[in-house]
Short mmCIF file of C-alpha atoms and ligand atoms in Angstrom, two decimals:
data_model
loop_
_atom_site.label_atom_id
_atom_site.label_comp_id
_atom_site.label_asym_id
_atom_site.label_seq_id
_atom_site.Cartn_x
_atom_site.Cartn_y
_atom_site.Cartn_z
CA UNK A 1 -74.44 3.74 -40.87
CA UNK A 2 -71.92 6.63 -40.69
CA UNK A 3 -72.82 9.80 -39.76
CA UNK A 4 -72.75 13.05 -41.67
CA UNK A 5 -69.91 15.40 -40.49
CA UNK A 6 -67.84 18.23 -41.81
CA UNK A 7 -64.32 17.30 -42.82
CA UNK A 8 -61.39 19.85 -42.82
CA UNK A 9 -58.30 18.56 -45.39
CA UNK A 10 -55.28 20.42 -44.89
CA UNK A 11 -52.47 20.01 -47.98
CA UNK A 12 -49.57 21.84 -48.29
CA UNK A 13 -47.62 21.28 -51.76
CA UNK A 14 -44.42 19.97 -51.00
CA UNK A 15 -43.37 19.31 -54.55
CA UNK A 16 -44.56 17.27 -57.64
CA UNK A 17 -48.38 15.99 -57.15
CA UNK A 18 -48.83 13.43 -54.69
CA UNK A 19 -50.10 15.64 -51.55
CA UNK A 20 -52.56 17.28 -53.81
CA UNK A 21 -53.56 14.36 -55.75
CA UNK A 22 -54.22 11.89 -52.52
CA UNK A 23 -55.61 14.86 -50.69
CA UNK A 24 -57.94 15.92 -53.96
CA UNK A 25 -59.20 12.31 -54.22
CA UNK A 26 -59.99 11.76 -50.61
CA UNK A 27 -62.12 14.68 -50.68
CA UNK A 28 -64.04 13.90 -53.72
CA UNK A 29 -64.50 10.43 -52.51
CA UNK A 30 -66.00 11.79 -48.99
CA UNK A 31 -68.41 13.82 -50.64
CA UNK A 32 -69.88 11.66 -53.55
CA UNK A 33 -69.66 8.30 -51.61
CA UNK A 34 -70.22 9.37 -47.86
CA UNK A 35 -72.46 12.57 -48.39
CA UNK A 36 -69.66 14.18 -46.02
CA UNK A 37 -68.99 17.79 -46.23
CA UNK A 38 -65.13 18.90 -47.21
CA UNK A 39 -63.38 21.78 -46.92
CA UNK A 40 -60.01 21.56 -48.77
CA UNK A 41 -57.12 23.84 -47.81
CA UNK A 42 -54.56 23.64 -50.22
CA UNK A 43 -51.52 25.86 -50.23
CA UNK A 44 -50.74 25.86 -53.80
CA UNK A 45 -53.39 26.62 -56.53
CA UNK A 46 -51.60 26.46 -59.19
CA UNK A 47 -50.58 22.79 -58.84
CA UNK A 48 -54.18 22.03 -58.27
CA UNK A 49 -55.04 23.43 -61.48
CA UNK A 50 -52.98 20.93 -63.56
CA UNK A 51 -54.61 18.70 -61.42
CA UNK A 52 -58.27 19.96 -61.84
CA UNK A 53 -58.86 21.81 -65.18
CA UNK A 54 -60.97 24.63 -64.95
CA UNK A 55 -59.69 25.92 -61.19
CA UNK A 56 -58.68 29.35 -60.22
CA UNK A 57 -55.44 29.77 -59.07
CA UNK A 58 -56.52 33.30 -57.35
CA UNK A 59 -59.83 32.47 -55.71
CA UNK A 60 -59.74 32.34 -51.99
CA UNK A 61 -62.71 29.77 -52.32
CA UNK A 62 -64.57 27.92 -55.49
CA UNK A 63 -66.13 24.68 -55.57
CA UNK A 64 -65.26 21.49 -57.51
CA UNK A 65 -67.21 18.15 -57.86
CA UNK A 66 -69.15 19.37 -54.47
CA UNK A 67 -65.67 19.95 -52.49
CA UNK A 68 -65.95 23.69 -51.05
CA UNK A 69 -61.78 24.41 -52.18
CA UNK A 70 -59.79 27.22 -49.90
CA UNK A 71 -56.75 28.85 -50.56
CA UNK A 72 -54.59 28.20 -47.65
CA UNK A 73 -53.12 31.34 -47.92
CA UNK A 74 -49.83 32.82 -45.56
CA UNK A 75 -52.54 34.53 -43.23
CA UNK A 76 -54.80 32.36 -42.21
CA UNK A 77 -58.32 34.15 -42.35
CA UNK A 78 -59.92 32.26 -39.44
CA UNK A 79 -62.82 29.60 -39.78
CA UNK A 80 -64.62 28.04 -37.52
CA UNK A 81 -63.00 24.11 -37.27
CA UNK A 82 -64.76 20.78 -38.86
CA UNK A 83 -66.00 17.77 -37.13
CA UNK A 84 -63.31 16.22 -38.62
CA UNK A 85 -59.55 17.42 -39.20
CA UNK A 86 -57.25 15.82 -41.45
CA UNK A 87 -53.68 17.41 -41.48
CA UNK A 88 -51.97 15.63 -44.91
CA UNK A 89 -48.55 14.03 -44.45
CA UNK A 90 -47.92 15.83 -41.30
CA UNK A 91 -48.59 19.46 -42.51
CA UNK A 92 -48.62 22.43 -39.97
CA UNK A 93 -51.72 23.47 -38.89
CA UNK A 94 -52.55 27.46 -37.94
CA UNK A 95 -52.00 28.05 -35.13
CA UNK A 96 -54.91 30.00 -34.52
CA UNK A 97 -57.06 26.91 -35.73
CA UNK A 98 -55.41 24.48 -33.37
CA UNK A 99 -56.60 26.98 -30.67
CA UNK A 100 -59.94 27.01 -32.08
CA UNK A 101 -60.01 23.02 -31.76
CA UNK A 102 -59.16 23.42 -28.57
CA UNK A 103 -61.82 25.73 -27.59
CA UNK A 104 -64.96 24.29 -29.16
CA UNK A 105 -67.51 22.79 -27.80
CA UNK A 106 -68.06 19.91 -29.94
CA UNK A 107 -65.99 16.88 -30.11
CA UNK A 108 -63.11 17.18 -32.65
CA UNK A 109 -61.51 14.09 -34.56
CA UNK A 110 -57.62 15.34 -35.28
CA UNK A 111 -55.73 12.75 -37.40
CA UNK A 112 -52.57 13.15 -39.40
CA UNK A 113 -52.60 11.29 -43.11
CA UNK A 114 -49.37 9.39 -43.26
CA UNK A 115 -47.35 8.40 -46.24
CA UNK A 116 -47.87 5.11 -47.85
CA UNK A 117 -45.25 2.96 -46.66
CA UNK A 118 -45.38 -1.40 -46.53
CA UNK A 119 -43.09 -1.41 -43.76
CA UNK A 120 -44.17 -4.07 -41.40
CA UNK A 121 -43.75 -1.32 -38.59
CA UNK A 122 -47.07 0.53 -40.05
CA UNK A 123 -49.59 -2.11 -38.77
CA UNK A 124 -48.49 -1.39 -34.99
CA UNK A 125 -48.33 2.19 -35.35
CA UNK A 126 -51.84 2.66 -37.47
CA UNK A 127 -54.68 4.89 -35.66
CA UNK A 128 -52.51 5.36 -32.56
CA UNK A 129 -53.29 8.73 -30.72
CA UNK A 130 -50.52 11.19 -29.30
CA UNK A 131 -51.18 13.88 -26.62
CA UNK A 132 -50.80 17.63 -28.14
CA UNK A 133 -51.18 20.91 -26.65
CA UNK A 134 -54.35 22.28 -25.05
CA UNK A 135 -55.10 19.10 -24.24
CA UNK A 136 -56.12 17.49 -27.51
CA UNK A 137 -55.03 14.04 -29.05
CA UNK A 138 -53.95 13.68 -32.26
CA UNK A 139 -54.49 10.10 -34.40
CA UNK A 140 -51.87 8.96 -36.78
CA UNK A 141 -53.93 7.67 -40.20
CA UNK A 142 -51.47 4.92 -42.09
CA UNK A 143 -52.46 3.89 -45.67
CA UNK A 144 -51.28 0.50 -46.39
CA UNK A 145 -51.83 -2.98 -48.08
CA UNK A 146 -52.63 -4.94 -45.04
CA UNK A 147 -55.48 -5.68 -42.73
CA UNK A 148 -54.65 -3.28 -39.94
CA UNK A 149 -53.52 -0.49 -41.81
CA UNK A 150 -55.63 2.34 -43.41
CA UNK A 151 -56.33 0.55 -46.93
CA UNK A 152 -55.61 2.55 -49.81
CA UNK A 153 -57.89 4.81 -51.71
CA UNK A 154 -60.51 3.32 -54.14
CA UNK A 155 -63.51 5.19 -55.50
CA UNK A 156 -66.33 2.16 -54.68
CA UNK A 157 -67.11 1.79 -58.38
CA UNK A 158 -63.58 1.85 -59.53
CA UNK A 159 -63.32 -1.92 -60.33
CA UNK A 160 -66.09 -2.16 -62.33
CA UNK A 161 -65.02 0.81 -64.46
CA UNK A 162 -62.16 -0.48 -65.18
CA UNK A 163 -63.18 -3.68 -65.76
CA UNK A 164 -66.01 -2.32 -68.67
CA UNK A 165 -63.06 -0.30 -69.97
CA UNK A 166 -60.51 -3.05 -70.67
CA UNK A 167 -63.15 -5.25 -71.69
CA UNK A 168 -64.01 -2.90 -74.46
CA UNK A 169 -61.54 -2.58 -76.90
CA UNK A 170 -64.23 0.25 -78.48
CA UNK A 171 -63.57 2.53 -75.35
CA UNK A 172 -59.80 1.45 -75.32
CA UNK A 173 -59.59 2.61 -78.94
CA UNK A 174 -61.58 5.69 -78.65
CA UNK A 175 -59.50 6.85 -75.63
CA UNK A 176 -56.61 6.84 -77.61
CA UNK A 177 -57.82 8.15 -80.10
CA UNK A 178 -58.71 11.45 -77.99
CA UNK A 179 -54.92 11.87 -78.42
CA UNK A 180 -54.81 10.93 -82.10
CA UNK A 181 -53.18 7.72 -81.15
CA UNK A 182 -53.94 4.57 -82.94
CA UNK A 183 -52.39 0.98 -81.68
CA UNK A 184 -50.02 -1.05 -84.02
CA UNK A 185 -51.04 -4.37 -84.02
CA UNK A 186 -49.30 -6.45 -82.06
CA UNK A 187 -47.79 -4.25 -80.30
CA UNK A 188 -47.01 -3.80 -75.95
CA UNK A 189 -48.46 -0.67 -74.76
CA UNK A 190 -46.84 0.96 -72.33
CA UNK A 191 -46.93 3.92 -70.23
CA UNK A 192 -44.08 6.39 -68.54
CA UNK A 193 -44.40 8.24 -65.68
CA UNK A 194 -41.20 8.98 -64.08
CA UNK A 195 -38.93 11.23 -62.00
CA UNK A 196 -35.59 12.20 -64.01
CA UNK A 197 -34.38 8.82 -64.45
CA UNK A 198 -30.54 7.45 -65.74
CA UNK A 199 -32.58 3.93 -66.33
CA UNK A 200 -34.73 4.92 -68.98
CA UNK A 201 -31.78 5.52 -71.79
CA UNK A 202 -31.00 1.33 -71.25
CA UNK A 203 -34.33 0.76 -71.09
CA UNK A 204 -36.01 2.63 -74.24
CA UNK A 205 -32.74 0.40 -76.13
CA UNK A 206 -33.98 -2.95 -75.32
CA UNK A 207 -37.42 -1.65 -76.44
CA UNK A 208 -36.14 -0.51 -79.62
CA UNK A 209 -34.33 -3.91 -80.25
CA UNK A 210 -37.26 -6.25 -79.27
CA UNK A 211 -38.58 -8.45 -81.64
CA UNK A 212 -42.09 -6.67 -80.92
CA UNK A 213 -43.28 -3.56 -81.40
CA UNK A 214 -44.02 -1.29 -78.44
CA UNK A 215 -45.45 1.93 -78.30
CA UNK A 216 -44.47 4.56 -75.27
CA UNK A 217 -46.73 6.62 -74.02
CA UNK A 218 -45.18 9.49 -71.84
CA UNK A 219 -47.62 12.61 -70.40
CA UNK A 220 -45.41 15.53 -70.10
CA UNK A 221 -43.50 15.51 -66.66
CA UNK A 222 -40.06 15.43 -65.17
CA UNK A 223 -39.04 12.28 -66.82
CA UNK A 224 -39.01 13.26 -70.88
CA UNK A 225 -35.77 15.15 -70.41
CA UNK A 226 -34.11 11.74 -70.53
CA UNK A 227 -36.18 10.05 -73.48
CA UNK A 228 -35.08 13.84 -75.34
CA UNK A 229 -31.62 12.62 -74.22
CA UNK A 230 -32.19 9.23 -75.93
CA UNK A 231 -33.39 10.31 -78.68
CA UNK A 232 -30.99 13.05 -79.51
CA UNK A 233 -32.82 15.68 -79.06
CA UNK A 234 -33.11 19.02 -76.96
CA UNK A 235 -36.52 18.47 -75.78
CA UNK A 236 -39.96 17.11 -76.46
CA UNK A 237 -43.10 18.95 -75.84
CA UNK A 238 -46.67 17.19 -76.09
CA UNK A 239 -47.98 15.81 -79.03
CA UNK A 240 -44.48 14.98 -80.70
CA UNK A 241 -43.58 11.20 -82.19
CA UNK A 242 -40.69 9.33 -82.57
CA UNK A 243 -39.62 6.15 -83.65
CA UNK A 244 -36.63 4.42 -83.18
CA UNK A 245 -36.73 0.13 -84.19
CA UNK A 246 -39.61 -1.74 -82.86
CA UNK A 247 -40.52 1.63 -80.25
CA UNK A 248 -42.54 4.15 -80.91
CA UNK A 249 -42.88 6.72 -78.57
CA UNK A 250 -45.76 9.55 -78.34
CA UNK A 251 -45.67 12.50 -75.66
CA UNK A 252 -49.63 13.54 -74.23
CA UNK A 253 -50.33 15.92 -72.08
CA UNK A 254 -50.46 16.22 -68.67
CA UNK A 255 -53.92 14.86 -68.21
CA UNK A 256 -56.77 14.74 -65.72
CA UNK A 257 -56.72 12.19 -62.91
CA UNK A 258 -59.74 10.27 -64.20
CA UNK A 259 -58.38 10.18 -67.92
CA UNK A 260 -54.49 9.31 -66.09
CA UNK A 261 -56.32 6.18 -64.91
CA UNK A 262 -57.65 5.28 -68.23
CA UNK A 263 -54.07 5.36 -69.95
CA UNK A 264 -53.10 2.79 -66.87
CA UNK A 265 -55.96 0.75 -67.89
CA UNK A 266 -55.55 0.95 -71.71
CA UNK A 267 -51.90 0.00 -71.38
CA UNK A 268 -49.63 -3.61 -70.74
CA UNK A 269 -47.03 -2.33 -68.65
CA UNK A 270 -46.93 0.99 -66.61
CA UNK A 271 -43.63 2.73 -65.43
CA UNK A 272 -45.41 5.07 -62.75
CA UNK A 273 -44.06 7.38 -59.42
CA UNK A 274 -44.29 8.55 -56.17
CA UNK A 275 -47.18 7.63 -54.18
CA UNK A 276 -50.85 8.10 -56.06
CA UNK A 277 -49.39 6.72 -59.64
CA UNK A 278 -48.60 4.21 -57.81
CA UNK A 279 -51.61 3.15 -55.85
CA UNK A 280 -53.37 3.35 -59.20
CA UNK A 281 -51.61 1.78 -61.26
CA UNK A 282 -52.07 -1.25 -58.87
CA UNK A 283 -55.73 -0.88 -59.31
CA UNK A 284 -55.11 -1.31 -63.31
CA UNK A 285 -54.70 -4.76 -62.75
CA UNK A 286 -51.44 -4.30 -65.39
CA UNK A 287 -47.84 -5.42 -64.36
CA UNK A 288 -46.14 -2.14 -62.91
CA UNK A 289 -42.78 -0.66 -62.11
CA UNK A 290 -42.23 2.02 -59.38
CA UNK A 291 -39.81 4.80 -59.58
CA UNK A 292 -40.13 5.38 -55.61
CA UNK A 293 -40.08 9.07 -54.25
CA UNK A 294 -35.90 9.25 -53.61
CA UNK A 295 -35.39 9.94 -49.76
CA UNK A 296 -32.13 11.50 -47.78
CA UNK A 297 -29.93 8.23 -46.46
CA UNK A 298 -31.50 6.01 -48.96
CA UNK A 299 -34.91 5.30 -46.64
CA UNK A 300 -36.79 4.52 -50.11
CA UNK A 301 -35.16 1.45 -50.48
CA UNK A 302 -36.58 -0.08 -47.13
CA UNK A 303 -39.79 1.00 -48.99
CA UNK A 304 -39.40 -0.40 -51.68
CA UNK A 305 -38.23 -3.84 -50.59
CA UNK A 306 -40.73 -3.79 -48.20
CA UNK A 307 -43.50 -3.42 -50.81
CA UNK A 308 -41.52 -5.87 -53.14
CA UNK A 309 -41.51 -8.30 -50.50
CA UNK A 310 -46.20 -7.85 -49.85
CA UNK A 311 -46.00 -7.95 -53.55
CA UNK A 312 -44.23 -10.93 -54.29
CA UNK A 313 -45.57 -13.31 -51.49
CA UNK A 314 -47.38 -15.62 -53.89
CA UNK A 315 -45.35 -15.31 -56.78
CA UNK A 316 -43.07 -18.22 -58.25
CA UNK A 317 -39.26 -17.84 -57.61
CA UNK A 318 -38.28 -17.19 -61.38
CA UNK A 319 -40.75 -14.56 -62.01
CA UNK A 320 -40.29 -12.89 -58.49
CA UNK A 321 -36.36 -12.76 -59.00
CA UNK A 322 -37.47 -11.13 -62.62
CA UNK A 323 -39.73 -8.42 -61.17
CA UNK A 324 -37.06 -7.88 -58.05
CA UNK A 325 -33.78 -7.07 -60.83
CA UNK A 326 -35.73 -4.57 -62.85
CA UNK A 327 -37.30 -2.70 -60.20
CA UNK A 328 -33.96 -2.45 -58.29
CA UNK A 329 -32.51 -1.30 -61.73
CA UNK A 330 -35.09 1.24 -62.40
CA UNK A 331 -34.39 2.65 -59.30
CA UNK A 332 -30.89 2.62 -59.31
CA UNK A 333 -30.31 2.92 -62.39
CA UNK A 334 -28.07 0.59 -63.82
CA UNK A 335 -28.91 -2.83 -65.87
CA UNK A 336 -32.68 -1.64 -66.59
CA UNK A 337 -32.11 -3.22 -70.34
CA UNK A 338 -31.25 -6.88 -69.22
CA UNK A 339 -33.72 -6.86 -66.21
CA UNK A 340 -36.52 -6.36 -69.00
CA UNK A 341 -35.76 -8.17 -71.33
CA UNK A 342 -35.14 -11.52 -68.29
CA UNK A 343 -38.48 -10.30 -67.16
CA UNK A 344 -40.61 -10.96 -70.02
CA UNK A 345 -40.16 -13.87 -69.82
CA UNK A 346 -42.44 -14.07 -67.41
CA UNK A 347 -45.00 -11.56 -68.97
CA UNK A 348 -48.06 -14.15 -68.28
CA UNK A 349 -47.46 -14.72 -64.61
CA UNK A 350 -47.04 -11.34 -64.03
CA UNK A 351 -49.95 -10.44 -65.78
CA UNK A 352 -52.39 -12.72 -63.64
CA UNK A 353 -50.39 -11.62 -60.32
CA UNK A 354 -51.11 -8.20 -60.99
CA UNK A 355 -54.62 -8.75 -61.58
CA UNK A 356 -54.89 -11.08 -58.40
CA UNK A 357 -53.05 -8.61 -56.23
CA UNK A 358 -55.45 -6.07 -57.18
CA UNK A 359 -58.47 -7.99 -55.66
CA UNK A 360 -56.39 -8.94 -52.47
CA UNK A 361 -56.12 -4.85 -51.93
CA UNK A 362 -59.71 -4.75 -52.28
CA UNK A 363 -60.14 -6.90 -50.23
CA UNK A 364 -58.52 -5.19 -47.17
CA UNK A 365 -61.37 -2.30 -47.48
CA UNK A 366 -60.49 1.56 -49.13
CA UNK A 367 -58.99 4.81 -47.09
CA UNK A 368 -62.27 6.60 -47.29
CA UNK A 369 -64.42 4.00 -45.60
CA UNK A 370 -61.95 3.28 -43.14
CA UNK A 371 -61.60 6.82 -42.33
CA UNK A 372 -65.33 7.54 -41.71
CA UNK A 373 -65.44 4.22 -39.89
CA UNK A 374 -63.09 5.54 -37.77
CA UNK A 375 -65.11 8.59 -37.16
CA UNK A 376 -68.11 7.21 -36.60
CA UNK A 377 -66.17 4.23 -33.84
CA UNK A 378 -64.84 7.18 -32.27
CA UNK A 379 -67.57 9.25 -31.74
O1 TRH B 1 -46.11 13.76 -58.34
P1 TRH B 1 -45.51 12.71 -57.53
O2 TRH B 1 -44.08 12.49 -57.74
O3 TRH B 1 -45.77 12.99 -56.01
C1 TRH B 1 -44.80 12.69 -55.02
C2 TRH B 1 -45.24 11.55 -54.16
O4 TRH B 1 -46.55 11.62 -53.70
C3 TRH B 1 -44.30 11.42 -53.00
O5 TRH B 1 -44.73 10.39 -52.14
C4 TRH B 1 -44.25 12.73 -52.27
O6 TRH B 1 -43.44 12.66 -51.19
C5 TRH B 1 -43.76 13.78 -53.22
O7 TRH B 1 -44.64 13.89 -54.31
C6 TRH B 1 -43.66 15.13 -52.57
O8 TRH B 1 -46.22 11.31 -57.87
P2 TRH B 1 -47.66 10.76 -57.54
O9 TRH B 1 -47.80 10.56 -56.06
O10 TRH B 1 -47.83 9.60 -58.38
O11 TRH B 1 -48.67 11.88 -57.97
C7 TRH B 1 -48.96 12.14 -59.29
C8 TRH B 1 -50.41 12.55 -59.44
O12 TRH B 1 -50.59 13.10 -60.74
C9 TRH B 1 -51.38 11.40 -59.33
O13 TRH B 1 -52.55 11.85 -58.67
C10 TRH B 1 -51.71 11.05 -60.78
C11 TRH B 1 -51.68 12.43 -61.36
N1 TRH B 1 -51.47 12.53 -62.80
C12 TRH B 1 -52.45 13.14 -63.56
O14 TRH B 1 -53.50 13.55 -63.01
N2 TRH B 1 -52.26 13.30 -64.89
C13 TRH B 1 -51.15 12.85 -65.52
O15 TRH B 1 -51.02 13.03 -66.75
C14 TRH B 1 -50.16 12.17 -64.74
C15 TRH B 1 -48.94 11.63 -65.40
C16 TRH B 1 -50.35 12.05 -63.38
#
């Protein structure tokens, strides 16, 4: 049984909307599945708006979905520290609350959320402490995709969700439909989520040329400056609609995280991001490719190989060579056209190894239990 504590989430906004959106999930999840009580400090209001519609970006504190949400402003105005203290991806705490830590009374869980990384490394270094100042330890907290590692997060009924969804082609169709969007028959649904990207110009080519129809769907983010590009155009703004061959392509808007997941659900193929696209577009149970997070002296490649390598374990040879040339050309963006078209090929066994890769993740348990496991071991 795990015990009912108060949770502190730190998040400071680095760029883009991974920190907020793993950080904004964790704490919903804590509160509606583990009757915990959050506090989340986040630095940057305005990206949590886009985020969660219906925020102020001026209030010093408001509540969402039962998650008290501060403003971590420059000057920290002083509070009294949680059971639990989660610093996200290795934010700076105040100083003044690292004192406070120090000084309580109670017993005070400090961990650090890590990055998601499938580097073999992360099982050995998972939930190890390090010695700070004052005398307190502090635990490093590693997502991952193997036993051993934090898990990933997954809101408990997730699964079934998605699996009434995609069973339904009613709620499919309706969904769509919220963004006047009807399906050709016929034709591959797909979905783009993307930093600025040189491999989407090949890409949205061999799309255009296939023998079957596809239809793009792309919220508004970083990556339509490049489908613009393709098309000819200066720039595309929601609700626009081209067609070019076989490929149609419709712009959305940014969306909510809840309706985000639905579009990865609804759709064949998804092209997604950083870290949280990512995670969920593994739980869509939909073939994927990942335009990784670029880092300084190429470190995202060791990333990505080292996912491609978990992913792949139990895949045939032909199909595993497939996935491995377009996700290398996505991300380096040459030779994205021939890598998908050699790749669908092999459309059916990557359908059934997404869909069995999903239940292997859920099988290794979800970031949220783990975490108030860990709380509850360690008390
Ligand atoms: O926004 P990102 O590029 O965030 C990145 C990564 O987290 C990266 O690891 C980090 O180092 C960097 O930021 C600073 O991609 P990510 O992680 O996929 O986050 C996008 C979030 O936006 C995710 O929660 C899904 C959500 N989203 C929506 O809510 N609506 C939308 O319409 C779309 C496209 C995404």
């Amino acid at each position: 049984m795990s015990v009912k504590a108060s949770w502190d989430i730190f998040c400071v906004v680095v760029d883009n909307y991974g920190d907020i959106g793993v950080t904004w999930r964790l704490a919903r999840q804590l509160v509606a599945e583990h009757g915990q009580r959050v506090r989340l400090w986040v630095d940057d209001l305005n990206t949590f708006a886009r985020l969660c519609p219906g925020t102020s970006a001026t209030a010093s504190q408001q509540w969402h979905e039962g998650v008290d949400v501060r403003h971590w402003a420059s000057e920290w105005p002083g509070a009294e520290p949680a059971d639990v203290v989660i610093e996200a991806f290795a934010c700076q705490l105040p100083a003044a609350y690292i004192e406070a830590m120090a000084e309580s009374e109670r017993r005070i869980l400090w961990l650090n959320l890590e990055y998601l990384s499938a580097e073999d490394w992360v099982v050995g270094c998972h939930a190890l402490p390090s010695m700070q100042p004052h005398g307190l330890q502090k635990y490093f907290f590693f997502p991952g995709f193997e036993q051993g590692t934090g898990g990933l997060i997954r809101e408990g009924d997730l699964l079934a969700r998605r699996e009434a969804f995609q069973s339904d082609p009613v709620l499919r169709a309706a969904f769509l439909q919220s963004f006047d969007l009807t399906v050709q028959s016929g034709a591959r649904l797909i979905s783009l989520f993307a930093y600025e990207n040189p491999a989407v110009a090949e890409w949205l080519g061999a799309l255009a040329a296939d023998a079957r129809p596809s239809q793009l769907l792309v919220p508004e983010g970083r990556v339509l400056g490049d489908v613009a590009h393709w098309l000819g155009l200066d720039q595309l703004r929601a609700g626009d609609r081209h067609a070019r061959g076989a490929l149609q392509i419709a712009v959305l808007p940014f969306m909510t995280q809840n309706q985000y997941d639905m579009l990865l659900w609804c759709c064949d193929f998804n092209a997604v991001r950083g870290e949280e696209s990512f995670i969920r577009a593994q739980w869509a149970g939909r073939p994927l490719v990942w335009h990784i997070y670029p880092q300084e002296e190429d470190a995202h490649w060791d990333k990505l190989n080292a996912f491609l390598e978990l992913y792949m374990r139990d895949l045939a040879p032909a199909p595993t060579a497939a996935l491995r040339d377009f996700w290398r050309a996505w991300n380096d963006g040459e030779g994205s056209g021939g890598a998908w078209s050699a790749m669908l090929q092999y459309e059916a066994e990557l359908n059934a190894h997404a869909e069995r890769w999903t239940h292997r993740q859920v099988a290794n348990g979800d970031l949220a239990g783990k975490l108030v496991f860990f709380y509850t071991d360690w008390l």
